[in-house]
mmCIF file of C-alpha atoms in Angstrom:
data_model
loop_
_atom_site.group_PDB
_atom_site.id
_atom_site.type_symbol
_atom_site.label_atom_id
_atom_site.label_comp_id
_atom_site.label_asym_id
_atom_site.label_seq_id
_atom_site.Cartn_x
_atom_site.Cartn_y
_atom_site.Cartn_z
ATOM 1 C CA UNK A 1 26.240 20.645 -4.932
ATOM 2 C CA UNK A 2 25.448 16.993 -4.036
ATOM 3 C CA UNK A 3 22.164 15.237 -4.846
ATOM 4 C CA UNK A 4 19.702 15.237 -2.110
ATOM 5 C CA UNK A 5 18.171 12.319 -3.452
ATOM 6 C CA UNK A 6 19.715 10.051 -6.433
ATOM 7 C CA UNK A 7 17.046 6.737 -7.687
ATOM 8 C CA UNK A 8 19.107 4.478 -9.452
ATOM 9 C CA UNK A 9 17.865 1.378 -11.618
ATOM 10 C CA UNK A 10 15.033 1.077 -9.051
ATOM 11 C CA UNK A 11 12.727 -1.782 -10.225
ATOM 12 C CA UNK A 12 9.562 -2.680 -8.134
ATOM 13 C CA UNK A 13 7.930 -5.917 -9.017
ATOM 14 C CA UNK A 14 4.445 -7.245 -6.778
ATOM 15 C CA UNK A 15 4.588 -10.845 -7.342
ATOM 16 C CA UNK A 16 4.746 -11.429 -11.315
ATOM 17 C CA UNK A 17 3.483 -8.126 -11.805
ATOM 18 C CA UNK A 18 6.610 -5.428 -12.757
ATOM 19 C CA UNK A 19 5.353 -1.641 -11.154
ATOM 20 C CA UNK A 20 8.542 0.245 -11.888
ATOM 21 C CA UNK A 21 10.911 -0.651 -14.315
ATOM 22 C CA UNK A 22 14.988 0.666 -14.246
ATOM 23 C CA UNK A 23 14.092 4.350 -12.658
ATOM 24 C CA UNK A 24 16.601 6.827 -12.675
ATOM 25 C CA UNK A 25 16.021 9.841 -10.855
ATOM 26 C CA UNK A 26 17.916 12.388 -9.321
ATOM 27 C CA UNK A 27 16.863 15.845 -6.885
ATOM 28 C CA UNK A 28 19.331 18.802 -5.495
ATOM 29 C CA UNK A 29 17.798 20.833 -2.640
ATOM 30 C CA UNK A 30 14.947 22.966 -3.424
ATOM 31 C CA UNK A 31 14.155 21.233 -6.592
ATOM 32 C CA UNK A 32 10.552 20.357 -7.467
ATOM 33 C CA UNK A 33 9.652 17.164 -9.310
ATOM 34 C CA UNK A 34 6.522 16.952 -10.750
ATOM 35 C CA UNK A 35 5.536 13.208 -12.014
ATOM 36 C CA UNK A 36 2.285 12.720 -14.164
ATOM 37 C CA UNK A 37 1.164 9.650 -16.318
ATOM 38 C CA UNK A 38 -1.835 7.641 -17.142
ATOM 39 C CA UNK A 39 -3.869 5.499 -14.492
ATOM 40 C CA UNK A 40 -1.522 2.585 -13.203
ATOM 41 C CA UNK A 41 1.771 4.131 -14.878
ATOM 42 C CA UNK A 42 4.026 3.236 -11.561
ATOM 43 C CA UNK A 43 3.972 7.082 -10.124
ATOM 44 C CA UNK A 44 2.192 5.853 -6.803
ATOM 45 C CA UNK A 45 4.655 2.963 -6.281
ATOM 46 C CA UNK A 46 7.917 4.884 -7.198
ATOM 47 C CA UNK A 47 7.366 7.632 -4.203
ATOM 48 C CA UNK A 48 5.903 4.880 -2.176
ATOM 49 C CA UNK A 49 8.952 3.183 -2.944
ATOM 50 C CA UNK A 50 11.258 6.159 -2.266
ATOM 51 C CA UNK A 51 9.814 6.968 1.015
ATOM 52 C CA UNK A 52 10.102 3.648 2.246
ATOM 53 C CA UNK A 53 6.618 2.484 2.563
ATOM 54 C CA UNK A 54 7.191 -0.136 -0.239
ATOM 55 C CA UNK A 55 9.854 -3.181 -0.708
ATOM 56 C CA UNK A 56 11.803 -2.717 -3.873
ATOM 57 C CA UNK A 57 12.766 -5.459 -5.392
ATOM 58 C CA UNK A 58 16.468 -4.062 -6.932
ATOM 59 C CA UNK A 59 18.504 -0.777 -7.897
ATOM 60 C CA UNK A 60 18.728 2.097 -4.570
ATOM 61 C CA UNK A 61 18.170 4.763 -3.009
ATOM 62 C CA UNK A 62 20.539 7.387 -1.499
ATOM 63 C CA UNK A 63 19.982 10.163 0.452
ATOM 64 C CA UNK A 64 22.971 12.851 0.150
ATOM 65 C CA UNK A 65 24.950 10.070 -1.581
ATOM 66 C CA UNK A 66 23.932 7.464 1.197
ATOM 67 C CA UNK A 67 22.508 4.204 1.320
ATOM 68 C CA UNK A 68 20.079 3.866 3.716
ATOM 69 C CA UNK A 69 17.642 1.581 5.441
ATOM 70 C CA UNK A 70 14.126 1.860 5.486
ATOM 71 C CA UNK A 71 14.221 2.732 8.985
ATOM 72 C CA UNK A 72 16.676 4.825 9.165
ATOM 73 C CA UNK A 73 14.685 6.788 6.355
ATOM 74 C CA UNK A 74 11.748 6.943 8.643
ATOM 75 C CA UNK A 75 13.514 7.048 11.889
ATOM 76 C CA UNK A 76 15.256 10.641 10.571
ATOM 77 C CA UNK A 77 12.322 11.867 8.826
ATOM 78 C CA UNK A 78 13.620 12.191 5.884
ATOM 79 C CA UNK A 79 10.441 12.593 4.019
ATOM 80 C CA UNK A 80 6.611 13.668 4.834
ATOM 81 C CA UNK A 81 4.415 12.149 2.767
ATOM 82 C CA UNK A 82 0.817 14.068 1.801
ATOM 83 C CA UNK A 83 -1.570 10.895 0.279
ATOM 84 C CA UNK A 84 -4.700 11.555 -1.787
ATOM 85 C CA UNK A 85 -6.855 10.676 1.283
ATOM 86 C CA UNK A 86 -5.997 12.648 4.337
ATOM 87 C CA UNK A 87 -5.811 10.050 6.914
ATOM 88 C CA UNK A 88 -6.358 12.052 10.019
ATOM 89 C CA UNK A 89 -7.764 10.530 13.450
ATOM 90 C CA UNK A 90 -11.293 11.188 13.545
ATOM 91 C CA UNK A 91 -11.087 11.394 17.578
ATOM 92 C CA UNK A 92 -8.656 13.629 17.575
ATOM 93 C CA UNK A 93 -8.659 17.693 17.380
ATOM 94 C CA UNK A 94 -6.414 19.196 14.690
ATOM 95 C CA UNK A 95 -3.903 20.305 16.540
ATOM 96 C CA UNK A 96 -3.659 17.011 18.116
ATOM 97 C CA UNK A 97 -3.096 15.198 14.817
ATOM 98 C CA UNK A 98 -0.509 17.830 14.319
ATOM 99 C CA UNK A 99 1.343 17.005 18.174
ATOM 100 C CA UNK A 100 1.053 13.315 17.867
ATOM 101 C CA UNK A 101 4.092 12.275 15.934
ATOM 102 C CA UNK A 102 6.592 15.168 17.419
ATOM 103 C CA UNK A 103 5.264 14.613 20.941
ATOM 104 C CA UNK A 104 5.398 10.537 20.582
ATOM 105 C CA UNK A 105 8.307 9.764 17.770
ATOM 106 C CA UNK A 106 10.364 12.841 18.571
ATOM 107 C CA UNK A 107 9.528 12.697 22.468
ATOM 108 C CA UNK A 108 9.213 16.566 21.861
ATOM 109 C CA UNK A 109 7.423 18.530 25.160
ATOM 110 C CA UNK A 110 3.615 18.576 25.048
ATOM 111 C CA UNK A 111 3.655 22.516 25.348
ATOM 112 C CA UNK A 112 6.627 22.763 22.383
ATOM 113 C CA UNK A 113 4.498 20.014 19.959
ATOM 114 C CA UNK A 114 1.486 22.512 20.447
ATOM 115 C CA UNK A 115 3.561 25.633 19.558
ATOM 116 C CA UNK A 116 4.858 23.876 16.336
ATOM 117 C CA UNK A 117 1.342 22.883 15.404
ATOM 118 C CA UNK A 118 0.493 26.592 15.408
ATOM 119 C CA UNK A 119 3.269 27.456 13.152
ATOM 120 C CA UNK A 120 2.332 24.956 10.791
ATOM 121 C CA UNK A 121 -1.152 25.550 10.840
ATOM 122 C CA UNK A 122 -0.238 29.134 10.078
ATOM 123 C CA UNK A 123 1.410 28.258 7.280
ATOM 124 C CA UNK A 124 -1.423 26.234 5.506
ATOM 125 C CA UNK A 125 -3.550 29.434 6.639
ATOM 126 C CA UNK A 126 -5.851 27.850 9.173
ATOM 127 C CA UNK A 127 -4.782 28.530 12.518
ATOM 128 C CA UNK A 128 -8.427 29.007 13.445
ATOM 129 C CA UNK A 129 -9.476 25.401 12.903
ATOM 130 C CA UNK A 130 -6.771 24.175 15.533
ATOM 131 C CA UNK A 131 -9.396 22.931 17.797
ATOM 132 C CA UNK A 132 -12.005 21.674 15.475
ATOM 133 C CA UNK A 133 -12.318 18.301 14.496
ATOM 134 C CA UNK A 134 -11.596 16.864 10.952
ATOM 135 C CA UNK A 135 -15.044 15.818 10.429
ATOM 136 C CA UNK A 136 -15.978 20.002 10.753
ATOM 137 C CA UNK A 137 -13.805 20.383 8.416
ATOM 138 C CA UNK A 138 -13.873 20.637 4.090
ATOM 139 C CA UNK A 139 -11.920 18.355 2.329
ATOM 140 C CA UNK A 140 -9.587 21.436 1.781
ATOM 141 C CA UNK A 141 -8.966 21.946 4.822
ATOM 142 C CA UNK A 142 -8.278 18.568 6.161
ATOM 143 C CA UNK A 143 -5.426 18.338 3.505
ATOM 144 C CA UNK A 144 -3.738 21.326 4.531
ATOM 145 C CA UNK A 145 -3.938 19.518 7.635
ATOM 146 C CA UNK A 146 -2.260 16.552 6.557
ATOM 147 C CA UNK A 147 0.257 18.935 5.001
ATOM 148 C CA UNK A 148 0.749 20.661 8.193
ATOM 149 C CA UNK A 149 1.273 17.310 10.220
ATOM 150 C CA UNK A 150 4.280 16.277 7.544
ATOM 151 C CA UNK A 151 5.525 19.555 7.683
ATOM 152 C CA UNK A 152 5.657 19.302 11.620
ATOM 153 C CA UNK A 153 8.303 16.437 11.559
ATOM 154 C CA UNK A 154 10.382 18.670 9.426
ATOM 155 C CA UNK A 155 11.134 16.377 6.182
ATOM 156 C CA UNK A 156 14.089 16.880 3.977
ATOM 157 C CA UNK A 157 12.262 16.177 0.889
ATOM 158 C CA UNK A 158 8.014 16.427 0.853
ATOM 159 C CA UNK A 159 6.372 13.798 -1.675
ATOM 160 C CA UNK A 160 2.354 14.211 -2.649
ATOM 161 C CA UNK A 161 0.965 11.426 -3.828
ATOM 162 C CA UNK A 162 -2.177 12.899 -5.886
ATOM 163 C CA UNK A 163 -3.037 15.575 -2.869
ATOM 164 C CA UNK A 164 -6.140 16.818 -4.619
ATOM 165 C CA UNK A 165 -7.289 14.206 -6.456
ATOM 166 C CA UNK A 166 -9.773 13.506 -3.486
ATOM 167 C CA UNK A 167 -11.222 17.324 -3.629
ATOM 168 C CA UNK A 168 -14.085 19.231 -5.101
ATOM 169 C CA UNK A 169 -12.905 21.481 -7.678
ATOM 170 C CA UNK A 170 -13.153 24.678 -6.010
ATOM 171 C CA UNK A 171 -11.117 23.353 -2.867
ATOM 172 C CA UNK A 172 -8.262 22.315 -5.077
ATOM 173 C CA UNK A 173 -7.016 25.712 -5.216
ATOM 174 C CA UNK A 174 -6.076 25.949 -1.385
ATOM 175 C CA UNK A 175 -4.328 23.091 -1.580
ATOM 176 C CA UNK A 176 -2.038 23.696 -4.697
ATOM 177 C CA UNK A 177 -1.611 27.589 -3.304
ATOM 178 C CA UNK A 178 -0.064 26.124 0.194
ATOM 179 C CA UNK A 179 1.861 23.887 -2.303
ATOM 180 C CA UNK A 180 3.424 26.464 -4.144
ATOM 181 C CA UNK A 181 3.982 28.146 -1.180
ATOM 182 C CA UNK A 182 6.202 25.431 0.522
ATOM 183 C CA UNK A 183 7.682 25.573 -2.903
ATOM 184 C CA UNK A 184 8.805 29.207 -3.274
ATOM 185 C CA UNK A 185 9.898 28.546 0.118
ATOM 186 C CA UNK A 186 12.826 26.200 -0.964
ATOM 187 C CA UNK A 187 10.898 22.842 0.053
ATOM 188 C CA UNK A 188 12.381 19.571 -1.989
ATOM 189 C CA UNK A 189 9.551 17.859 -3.230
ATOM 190 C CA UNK A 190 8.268 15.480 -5.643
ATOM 191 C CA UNK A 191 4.735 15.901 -6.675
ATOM 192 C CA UNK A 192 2.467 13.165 -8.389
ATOM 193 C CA UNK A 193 -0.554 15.126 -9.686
ATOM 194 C CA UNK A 194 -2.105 16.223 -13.396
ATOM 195 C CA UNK A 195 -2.851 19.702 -12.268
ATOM 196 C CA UNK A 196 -0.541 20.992 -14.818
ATOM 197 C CA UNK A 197 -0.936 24.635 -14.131
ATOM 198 C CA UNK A 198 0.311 23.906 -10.835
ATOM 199 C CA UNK A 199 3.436 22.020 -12.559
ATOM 200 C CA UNK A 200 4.468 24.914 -14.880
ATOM 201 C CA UNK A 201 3.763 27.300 -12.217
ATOM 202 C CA UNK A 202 6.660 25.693 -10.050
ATOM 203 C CA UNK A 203 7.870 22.936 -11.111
ATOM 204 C CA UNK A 204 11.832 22.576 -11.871
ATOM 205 C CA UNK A 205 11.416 18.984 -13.972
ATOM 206 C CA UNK A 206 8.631 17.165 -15.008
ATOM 207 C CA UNK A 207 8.351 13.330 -15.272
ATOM 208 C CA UNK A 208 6.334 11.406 -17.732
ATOM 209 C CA UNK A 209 5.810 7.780 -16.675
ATOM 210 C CA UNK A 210 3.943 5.013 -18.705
ATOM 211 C CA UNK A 211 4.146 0.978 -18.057
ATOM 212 C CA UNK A 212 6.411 1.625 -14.808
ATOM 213 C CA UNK A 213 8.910 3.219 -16.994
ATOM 214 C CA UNK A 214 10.059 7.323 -17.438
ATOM 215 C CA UNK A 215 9.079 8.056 -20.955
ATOM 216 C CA UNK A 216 10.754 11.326 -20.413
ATOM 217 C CA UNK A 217 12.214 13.998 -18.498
ATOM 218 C CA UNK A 218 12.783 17.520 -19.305
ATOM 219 C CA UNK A 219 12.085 20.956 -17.678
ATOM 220 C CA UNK A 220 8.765 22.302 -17.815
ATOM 221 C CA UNK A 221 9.047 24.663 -21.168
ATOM 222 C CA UNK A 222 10.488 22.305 -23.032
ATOM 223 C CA UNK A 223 7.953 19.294 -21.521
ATOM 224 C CA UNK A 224 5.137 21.181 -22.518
ATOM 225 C CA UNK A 225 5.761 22.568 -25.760
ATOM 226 C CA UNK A 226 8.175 20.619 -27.724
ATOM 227 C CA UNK A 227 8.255 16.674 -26.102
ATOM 228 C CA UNK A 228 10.253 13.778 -27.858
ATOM 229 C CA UNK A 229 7.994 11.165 -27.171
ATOM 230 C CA UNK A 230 4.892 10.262 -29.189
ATOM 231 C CA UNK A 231 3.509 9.087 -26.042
ATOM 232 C CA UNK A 232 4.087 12.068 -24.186
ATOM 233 C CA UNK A 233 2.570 14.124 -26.821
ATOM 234 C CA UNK A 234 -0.924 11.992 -26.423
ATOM 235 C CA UNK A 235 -1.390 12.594 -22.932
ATOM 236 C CA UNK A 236 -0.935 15.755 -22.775
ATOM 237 C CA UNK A 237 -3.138 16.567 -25.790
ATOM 238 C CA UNK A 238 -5.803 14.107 -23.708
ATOM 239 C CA UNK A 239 -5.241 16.140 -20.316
ATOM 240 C CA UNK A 240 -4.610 19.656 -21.091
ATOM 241 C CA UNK A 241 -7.483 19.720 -23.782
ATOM 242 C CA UNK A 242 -10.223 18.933 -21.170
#
């Protein structure tokens, strides 16, 4: 089976300063990546980078063993992209945020975009909220919003930047269940987050970064419970012990 998405050697550099160094990374359909590291370790930037939202500086990025452009990444929807904040329109109802991009990017009939933003509201489980307006909404909520939006341009490969980093504790849950959802479902996806129940729960590899670089990479058993790297072994005895 082909790669859906192979990173090779990707370095990202923002003036002097060096945000990924020589990445290698590599994703067959339906697997789920899970990246964690300290503060400032590069995860941001590298699915940033990946989705096409920032320059890299050298190495690539293929998508089923193609080179593409930036645009041509966005232009096919390859990915939807879930950010810590939710950035939905204020002005605009939920099902509205959900329309814009099929009706306006995909030129997709007004009455078809609203039938699609009912299926995906239905599968973040909150179908009822389709004509509220994000500010009636919880934090929760909104993100499965945003989640439902992405979903809406139907992405090859989902990336979450930190999805509920920006939530009360008890709304975090919601989130990560409509997460694992889209996972069982067979969704690609590459997940920055330190909700580590939520990465041995479903994820297929996990990704240690530190200084820009992957410290390691192994599957989740052996991640967890028996790492090579010193460095690994700190964070995780700082994270999972609080």
């Amino acid at each position: 089976m082909t790669n859906i998405l192979d990173v090779k050697s990707l370095n990202v550099h923002f003036k002097k300063f060096h945000a990924v160094k020589d990445v290698n990374i590599s994703l067959k359909k339906k697997d789920i990546f899970v990246v964690c590291g300290p503060s400032g370790s590069g995860k941001s930037t590298l699915i940033r980078a990946i989705a096409g939202l920032e320059k890299y500086s050298s190495g690539e990025i293929l998508i089923n063993e193609k080179k593409m452009l930036d645009k041509e990444i966005i232009k096919n929807n390859i990915f939807g992209m879930v950010f810590q904040q939710f950035n939905l329109f204020p002005h605009l109802s939920v099902k509205e945020n959900i329309t814009l991009a099929p009706i306006w990017v995909k030129k997709m009939p007004k009455a078809e975009a609203e039938e699609l933003a009912m299926q995906q509201l239905e599968i973040v489980k909150i179908p009822e909220q389709a004509d509220k307006y994000p500010g009636q909404l919880s934090g929760g909520q909104q993100q499965r919003v945003a989640i439902a939006r992405s979903l809406a341009m139907k992405p090859n490969i989902m990336l979450f930047d930190e999805p509920t980093s920006a939530l009360d504790p008890e709304m975090i849950k919601e989130v990560l269940d409509v997460m694992i959802d889209l996972a069982e479902g067979g969704m690609t996806m590459i997940v920055v987050t330190h909700e580590m129940g939520f990465a041995k729960t479903v994820a297929d590899r996990m990704v240690f970064m530190d200084e820009g670089r992957i410290v390691e990479q192994a599957v989740p058993d052996k991640f967890f419970n028996n790492p090579d790297s010193d460095r690994t072994k700190l964070f995780l005895s700082q994270i999972l012990n609080h």
